[in-house]
mmCIF file of C-alpha atoms and ligand atoms in Angstrom:
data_model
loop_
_atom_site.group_PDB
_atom_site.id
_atom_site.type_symbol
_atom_site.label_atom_id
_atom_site.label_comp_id
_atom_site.label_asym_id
_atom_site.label_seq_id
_atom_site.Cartn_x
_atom_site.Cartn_y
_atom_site.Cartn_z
ATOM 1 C CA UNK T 1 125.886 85.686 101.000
ATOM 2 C CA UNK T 2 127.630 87.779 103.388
ATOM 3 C CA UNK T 3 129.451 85.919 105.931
ATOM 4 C CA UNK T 4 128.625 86.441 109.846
ATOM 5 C CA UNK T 5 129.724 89.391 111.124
ATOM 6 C CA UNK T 6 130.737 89.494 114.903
ATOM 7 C CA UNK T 7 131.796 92.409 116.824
ATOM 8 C CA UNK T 8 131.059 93.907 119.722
ATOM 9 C CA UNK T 9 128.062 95.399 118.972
ATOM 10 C CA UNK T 10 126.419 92.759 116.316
ATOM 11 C CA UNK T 11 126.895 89.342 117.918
ATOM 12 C CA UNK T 12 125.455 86.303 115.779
ATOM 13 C CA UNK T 13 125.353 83.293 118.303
ATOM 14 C CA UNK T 14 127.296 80.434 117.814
ATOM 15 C CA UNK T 15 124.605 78.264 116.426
ATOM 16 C CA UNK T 16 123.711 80.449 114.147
ATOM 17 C CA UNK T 17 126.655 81.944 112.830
ATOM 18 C CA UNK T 18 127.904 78.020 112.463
ATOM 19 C CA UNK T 19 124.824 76.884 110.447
ATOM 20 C CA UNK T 20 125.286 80.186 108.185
ATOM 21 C CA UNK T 21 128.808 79.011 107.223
ATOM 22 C CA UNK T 22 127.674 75.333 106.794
ATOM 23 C CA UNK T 23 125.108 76.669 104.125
ATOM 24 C CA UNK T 24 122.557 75.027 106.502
ATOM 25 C CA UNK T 25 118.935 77.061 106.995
ATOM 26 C CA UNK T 26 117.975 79.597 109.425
ATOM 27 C CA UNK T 27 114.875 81.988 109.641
ATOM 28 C CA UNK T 28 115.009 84.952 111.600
ATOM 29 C CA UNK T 29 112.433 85.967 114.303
ATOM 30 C CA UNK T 30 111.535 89.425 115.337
ATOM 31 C CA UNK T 31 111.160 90.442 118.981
ATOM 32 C CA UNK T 32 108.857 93.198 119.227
ATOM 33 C CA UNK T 33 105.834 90.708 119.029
ATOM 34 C CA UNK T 34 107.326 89.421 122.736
ATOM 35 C CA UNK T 35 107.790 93.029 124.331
ATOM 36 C CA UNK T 36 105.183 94.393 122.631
ATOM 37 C CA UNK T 37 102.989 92.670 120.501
ATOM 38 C CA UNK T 38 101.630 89.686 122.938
ATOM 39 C CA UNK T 39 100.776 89.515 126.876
ATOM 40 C CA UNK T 40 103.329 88.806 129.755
ATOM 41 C CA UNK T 41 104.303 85.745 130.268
ATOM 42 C CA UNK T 42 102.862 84.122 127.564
ATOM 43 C CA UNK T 43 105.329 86.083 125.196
ATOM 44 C CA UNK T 44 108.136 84.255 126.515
ATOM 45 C CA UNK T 45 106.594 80.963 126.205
ATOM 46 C CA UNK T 46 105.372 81.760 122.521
ATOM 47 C CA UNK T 47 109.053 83.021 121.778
ATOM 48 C CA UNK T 48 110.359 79.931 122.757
ATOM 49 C CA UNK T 49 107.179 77.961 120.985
ATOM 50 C CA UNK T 50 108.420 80.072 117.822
ATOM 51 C CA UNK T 51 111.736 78.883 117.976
ATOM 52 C CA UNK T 52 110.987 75.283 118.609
ATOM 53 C CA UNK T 53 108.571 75.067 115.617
ATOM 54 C CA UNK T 54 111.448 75.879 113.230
ATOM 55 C CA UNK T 55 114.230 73.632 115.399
ATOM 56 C CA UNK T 56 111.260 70.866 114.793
ATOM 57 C CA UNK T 57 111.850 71.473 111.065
ATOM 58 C CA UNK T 58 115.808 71.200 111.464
ATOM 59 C CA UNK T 59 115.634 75.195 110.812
ATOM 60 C CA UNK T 60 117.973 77.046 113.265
ATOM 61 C CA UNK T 61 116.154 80.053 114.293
ATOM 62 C CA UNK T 62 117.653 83.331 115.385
ATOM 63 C CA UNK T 63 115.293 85.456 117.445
ATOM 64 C CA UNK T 64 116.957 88.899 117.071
ATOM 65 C CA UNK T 65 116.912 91.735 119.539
ATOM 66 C CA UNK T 66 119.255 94.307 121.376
ATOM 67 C CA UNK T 67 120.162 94.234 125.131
ATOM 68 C CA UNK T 68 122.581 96.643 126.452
ATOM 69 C CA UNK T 69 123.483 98.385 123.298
ATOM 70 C CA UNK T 70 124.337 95.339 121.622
ATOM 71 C CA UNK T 71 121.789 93.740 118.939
ATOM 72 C CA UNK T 72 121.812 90.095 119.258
ATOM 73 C CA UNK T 73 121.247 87.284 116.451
ATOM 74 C CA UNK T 74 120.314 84.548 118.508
ATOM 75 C CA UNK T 75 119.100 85.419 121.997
ATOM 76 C CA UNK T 76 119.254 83.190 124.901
ATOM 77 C CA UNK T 77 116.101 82.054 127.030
ATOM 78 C CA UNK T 78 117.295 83.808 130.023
ATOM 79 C CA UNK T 79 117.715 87.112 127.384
ATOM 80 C CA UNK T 80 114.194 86.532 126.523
ATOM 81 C CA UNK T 81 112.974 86.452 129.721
ATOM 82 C CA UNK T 82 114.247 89.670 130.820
ATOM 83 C CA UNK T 83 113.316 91.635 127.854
ATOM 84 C CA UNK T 84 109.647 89.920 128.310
ATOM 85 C CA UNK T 85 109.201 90.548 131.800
ATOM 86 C CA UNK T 86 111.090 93.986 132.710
ATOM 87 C CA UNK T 87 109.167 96.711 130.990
ATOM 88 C CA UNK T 88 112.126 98.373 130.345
ATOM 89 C CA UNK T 89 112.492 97.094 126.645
ATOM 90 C CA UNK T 90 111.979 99.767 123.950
ATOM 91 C CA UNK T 91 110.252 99.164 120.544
ATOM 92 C CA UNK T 92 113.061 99.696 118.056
ATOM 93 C CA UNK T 93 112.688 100.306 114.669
ATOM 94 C CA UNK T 94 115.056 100.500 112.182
ATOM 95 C CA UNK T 95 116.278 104.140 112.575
ATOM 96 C CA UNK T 96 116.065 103.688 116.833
ATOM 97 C CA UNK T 97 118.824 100.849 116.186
ATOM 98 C CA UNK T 98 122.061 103.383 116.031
ATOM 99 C CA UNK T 99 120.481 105.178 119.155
ATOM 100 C CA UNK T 100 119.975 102.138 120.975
ATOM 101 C CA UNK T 101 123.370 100.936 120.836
ATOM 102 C CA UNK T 102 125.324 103.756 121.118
ATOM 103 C CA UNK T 103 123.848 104.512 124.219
ATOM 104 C CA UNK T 104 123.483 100.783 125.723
ATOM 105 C CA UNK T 105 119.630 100.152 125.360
ATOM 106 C CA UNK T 106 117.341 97.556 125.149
ATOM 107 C CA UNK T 107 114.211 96.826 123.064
ATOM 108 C CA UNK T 108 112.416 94.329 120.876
ATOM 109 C CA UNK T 109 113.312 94.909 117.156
ATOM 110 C CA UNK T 110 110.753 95.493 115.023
ATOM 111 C CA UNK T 111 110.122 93.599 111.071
ATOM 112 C CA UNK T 112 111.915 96.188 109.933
ATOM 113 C CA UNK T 113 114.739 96.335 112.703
ATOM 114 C CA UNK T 114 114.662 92.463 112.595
ATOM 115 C CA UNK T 115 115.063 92.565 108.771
ATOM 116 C CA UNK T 116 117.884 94.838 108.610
ATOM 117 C CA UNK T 117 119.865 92.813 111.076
ATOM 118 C CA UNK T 118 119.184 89.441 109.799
ATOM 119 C CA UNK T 119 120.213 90.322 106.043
ATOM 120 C CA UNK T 120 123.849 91.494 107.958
ATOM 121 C CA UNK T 121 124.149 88.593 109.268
ATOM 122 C CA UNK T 122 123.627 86.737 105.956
ATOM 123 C CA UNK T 123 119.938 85.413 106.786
ATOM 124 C CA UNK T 124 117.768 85.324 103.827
ATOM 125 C CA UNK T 125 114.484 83.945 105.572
ATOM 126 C CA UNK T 126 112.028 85.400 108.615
ATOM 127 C CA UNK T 127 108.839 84.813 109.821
ATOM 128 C CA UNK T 128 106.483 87.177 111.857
ATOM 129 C CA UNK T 129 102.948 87.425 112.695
ATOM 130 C CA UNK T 130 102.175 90.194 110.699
ATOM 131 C CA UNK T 131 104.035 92.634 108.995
ATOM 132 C CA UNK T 132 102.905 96.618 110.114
ATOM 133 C CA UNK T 133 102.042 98.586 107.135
ATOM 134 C CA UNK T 134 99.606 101.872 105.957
ATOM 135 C CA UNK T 135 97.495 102.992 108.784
ATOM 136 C CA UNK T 136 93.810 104.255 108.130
ATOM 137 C CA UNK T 137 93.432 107.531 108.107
ATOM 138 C CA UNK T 138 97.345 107.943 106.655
ATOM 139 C CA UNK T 139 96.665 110.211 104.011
ATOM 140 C CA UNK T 140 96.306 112.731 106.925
ATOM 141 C CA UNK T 141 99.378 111.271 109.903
ATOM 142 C CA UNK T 142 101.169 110.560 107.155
ATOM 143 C CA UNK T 143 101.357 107.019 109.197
ATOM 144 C CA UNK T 144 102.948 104.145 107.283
ATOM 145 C CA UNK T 145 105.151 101.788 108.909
ATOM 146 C CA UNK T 146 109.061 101.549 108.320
ATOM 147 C CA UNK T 147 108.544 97.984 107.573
ATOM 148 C CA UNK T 148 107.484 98.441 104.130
ATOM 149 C CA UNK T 149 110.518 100.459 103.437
ATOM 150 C CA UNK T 150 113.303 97.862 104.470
ATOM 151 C CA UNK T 151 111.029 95.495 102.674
ATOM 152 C CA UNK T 152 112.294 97.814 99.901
ATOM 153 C CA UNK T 153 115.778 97.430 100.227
ATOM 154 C CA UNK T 154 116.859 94.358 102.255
ATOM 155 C CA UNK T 155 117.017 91.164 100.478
ATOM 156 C CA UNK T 156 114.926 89.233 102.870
ATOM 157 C CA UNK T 157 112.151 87.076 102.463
ATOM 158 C CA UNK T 158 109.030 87.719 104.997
ATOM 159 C CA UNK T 159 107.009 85.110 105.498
ATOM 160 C CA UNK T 160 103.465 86.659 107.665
ATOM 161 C CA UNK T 161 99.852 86.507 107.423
ATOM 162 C CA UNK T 162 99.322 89.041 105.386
ATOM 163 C CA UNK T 163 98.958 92.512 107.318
ATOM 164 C CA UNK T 164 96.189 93.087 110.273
ATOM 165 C CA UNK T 165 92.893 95.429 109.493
ATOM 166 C CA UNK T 166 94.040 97.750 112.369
ATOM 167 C CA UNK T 167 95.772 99.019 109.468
ATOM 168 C CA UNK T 168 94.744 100.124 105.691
ATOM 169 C CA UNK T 169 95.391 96.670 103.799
ATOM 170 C CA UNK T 170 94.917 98.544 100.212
ATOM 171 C CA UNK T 171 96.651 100.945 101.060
ATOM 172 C CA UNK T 172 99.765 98.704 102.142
ATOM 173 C CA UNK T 173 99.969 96.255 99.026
ATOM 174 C CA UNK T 174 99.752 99.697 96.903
ATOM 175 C CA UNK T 175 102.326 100.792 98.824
ATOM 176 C CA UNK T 176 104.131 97.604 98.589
ATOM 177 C CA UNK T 177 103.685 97.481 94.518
ATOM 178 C CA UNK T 178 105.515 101.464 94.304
ATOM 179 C CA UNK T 179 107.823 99.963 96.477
ATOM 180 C CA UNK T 180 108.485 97.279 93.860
ATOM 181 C CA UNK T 181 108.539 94.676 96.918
ATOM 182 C CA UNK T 182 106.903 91.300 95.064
ATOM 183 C CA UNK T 183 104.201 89.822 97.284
ATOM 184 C CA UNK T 184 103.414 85.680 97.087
ATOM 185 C CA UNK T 185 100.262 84.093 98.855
ATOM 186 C CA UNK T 186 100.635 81.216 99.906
ATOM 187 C CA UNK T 187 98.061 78.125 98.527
ATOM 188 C CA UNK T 188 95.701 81.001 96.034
ATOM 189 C CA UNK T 189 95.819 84.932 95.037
ATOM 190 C CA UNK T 190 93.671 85.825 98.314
ATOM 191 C CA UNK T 191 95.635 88.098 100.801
ATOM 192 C CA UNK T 192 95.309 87.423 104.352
ATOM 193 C CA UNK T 193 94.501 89.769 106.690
ATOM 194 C CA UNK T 194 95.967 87.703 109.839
ATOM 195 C CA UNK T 195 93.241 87.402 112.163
ATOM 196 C CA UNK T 196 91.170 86.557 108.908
ATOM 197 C CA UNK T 197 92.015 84.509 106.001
ATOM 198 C CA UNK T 198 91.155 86.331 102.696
ATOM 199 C CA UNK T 199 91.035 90.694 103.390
ATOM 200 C CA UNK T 200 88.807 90.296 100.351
ATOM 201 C CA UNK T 201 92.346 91.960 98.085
ATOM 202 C CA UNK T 202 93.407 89.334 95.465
ATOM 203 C CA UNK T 203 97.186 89.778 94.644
ATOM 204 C CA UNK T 204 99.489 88.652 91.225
ATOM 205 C CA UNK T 205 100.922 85.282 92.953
ATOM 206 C CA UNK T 206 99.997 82.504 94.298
ATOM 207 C CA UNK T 207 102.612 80.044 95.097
ATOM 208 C CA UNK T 208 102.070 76.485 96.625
ATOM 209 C CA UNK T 209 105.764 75.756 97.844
ATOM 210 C CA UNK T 210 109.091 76.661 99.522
ATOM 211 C CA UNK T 211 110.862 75.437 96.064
ATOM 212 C CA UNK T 212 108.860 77.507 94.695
ATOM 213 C CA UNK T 213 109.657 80.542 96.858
ATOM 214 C CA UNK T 214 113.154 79.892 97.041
ATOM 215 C CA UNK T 215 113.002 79.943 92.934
ATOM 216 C CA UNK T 216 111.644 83.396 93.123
ATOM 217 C CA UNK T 217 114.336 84.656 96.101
ATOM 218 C CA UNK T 218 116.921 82.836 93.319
ATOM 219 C CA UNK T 219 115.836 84.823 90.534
ATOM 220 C CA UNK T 220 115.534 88.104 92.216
ATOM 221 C CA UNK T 221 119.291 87.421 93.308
ATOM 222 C CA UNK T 222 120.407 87.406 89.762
ATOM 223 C CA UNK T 223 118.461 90.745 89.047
ATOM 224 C CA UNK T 224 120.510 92.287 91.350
ATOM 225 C CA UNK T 225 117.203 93.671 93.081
ATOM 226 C CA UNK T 226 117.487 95.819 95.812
ATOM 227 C CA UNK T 227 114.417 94.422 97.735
ATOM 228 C CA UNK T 228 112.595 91.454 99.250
ATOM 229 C CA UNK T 229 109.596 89.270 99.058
ATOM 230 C CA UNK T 230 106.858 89.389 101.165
ATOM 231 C CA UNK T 231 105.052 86.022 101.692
ATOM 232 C CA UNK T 232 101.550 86.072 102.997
ATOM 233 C CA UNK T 233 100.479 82.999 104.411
ATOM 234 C CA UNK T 234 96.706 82.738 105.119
ATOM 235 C CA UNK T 235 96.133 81.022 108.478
ATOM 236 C CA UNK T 236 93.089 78.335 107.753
ATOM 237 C CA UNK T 237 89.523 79.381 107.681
ATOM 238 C CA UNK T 238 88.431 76.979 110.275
ATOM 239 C CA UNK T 239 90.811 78.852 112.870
ATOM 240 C CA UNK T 240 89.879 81.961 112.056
ATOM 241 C CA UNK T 241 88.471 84.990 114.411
ATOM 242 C CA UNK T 242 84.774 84.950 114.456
ATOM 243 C CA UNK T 243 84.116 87.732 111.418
ATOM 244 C CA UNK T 244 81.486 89.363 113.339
ATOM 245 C CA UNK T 245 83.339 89.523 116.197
ATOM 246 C CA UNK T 246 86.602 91.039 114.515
ATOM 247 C CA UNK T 247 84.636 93.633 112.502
ATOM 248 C CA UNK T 248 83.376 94.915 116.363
ATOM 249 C CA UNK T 249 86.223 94.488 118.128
ATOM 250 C CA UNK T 250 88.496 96.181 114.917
ATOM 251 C CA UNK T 251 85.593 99.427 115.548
ATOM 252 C CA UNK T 252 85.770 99.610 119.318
ATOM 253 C CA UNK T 253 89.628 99.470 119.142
ATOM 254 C CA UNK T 254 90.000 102.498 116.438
ATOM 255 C CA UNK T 255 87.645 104.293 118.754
ATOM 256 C CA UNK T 256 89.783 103.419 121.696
ATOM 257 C CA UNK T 257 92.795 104.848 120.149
ATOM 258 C CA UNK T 258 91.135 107.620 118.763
ATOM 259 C CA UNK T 259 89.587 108.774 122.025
ATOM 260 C CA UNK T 260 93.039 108.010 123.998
ATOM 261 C CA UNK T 261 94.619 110.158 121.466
ATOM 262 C CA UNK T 262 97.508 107.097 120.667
ATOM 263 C CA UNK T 263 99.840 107.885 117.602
ATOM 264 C CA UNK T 264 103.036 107.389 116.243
ATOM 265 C CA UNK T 265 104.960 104.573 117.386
ATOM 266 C CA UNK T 266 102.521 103.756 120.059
ATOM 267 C CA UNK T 267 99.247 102.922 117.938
ATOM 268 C CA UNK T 268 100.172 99.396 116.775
ATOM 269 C CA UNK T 269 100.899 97.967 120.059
ATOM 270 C CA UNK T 270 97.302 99.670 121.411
ATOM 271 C CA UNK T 271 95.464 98.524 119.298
ATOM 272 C CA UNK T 272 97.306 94.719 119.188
ATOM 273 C CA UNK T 273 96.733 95.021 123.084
ATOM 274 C CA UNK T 274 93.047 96.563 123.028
ATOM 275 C CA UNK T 275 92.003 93.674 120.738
ATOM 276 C CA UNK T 276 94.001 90.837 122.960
ATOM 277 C CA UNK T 277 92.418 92.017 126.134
ATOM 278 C CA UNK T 278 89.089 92.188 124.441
ATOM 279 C CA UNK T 279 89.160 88.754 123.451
ATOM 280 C CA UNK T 280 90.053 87.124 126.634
ATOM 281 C CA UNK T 281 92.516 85.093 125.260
ATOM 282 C CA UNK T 282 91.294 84.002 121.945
ATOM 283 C CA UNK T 283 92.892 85.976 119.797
ATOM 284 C CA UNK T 284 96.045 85.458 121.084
ATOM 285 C CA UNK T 285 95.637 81.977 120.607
ATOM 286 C CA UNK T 286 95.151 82.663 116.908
ATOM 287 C CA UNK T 287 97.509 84.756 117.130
ATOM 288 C CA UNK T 288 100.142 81.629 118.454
ATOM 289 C CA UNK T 289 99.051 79.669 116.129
ATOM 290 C CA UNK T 290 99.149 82.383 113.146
ATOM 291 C CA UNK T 291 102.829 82.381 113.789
ATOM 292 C CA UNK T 292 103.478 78.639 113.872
ATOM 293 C CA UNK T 293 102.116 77.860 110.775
ATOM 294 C CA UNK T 294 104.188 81.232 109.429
ATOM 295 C CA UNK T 295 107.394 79.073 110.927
ATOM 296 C CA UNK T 296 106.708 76.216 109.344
ATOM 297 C CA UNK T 297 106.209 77.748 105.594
ATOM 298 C CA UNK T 298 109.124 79.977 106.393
ATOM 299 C CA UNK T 299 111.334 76.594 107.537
ATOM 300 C CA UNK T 300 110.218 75.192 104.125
ATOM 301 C CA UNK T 301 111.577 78.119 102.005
ATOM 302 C CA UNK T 302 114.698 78.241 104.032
ATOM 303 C CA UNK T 303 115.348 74.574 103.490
ATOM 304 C CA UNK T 304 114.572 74.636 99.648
ATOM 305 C CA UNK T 305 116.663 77.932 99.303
ATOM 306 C CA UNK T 306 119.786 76.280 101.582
ATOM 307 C CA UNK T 307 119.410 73.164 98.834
ATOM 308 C CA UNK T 308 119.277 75.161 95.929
ATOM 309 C CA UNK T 309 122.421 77.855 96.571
ATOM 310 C CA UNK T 310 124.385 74.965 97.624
ATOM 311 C CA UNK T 311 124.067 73.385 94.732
ATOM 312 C CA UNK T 312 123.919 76.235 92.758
ATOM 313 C CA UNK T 313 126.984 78.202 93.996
ATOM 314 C CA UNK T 314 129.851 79.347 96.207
ATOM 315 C CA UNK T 315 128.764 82.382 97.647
HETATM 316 N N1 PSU C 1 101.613 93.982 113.493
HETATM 317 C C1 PSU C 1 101.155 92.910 114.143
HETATM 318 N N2 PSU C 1 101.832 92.446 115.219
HETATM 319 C C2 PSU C 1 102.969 93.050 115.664
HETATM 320 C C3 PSU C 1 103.442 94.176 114.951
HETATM 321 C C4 PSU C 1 102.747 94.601 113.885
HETATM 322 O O1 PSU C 1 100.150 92.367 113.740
HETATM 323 O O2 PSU C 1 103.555 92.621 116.647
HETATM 324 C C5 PSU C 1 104.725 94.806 115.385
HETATM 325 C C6 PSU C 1 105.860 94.288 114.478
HETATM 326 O O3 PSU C 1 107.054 94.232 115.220
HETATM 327 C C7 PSU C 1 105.952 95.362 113.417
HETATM 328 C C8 PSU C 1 105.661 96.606 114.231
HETATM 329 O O4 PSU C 1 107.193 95.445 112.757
HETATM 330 O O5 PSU C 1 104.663 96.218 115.165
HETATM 331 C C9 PSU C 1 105.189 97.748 113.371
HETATM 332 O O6 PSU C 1 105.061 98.895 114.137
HETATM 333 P P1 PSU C 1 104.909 100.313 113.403
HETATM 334 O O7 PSU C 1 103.537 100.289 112.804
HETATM 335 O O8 PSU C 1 105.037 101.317 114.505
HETATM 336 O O9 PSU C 1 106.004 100.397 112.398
HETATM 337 MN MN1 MN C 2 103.984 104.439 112.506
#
């Protein structure tokens, strides 16, 4: 594990970059989902909701982002609150990051932003809502999110619920297998596809623990893999969207965009929003508690993966 790096333009908190050397757990937390995946002001309340699930778990979290050119592991409330509320926040991916802080901007970080600054830091563990992936209609735009990439090449473990049907979900676990990124559901082979428990895909792996995560983040580690793992935790069926109602609301939004003439870097927040504002509410709530169970599993493999390299090693 690398140790925390601090300078003036990567700052790890002190809480974090303390439990880090201790060997203690931490899961990272993306910030795009606050300035541009969920509603003002109940982003800021879910990012702090977020954070407190995995603190409940004796997890440190570190919500990552970048204000004023410098990209932060571990923001502060009152950091939250102004990238929430001003507007001004960009969406920064992983190539925007060298733009954004050379020249002093702001933005929620994407997965893969989020990803790439977490595994500097030294943290092995994050957990999203969903991951972006293959949009439909890709073999034309060309349209296939950078998150699948880092997923690639960053030893991270993702923990989400699976990918949403905004985008194409074969698509992005064929993507994922040329990729060679290895992909775990959580409790039975069915992948998620967030709003909905089981996209009708089965996958390889099921696993039914963080031990038994951790094992596979272990092994990969002595391969000498490049890559991560993507864990797709299904939220339960009982708090699942309405089917009926997703399928129409899934149309009306593709439509939407389609008509608006959205692309590029703009499309997954229009469509996130389209379907949030569509739903009054309900969604989102899923959406809350989508990521809260997503916490909690990725608390679990952070715990069992702190136990087992401390025992294991010195690094
Ligand atoms: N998918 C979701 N919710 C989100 C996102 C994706 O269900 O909030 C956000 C994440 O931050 C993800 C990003 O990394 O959108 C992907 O955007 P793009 O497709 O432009 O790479
Ligand atoms: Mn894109």
């Amino acid at each position: 594990m690398s140790s925390p790096r601090i300078s003036e333009q990567l700052l790890v908190s002190d809480r974090v970059a303390s439990a880090l050397s201790q060997g203690a757990p931490v899961v990272a937390l993306e910030s795009t989902i606050i300035t541009h995946g969920l509603p003002y002001p109940e982003s800021v309340a879910a990012a702090l909701d977020f954070e407190q699930t995995l603190q409940d778990q004796g997890v440190v979290a570190a919500t990552i982002a970048v204000i004023d050119g410098v990209a932060h592991v571990g923001v502060e409330r009152d950091q939250l609150e102004r990238l929430a509320a001003g507007g001004e926040a960009l969406k920064l991916s992983a190539r925007d990051l060298p733009v954004a802080l050379a020249r002093g901007a702001s933005g929620g970080t994407t997965v893969a932003a989020t990803a790439l600054l977490a595994a500097r830091a030294g943290i092995r563990v994050f957990a999203t809502g969903g991951i972006g992936g293959v949009h439909r209609g890709a073999s034309e735009s060309f349209d296939e999110s950078a998150d699948l990439g880092i997923l690639a090449s960053v030893p991270i473990t993702i923990v989400s619920a699976g990918v949403k049907s905004i985008l194409d979900i074969r698509a992005t676990l064929e993507r994922l297998e040329s990729l060679s990124v290895t992909v775990l559901v959580f409790g039975s082979r069915q992948f998620p596809a967030f709003w909905l428990a089981d996209s009708g895909i089965s996958v390889d792996y099921a696993v039914s623990s963080g031990a038994e995560v951790a094992a596979v983040m272990r092994a990969a580690d002595l391969l000498g893999r490049p890559g991560g793992i993507l864990v797709a935790n299904p939220l339960p069926r009982s708090a699942q969207l309405d089917p009926e109602l997703h399928d129409r609301l899934l149309a009306e939004a593709l439509d939407a965009a389609g008509a608006a003439g959205v692309s590029g870097k703009e499309i997954t927040p229009f469509l996130l929003d389209y379907v949030h504002s569509h739903t009054a509410g309900t969604s989102v709530d899923v959406n809350l508690e989508i990521v809260r169970g997503n916490c909690r599993l990725a608390a679990a493999i952070a715990i069992a993966h702190a136990a087992a390299s401390g025992a294991g090693t010195q690094d």
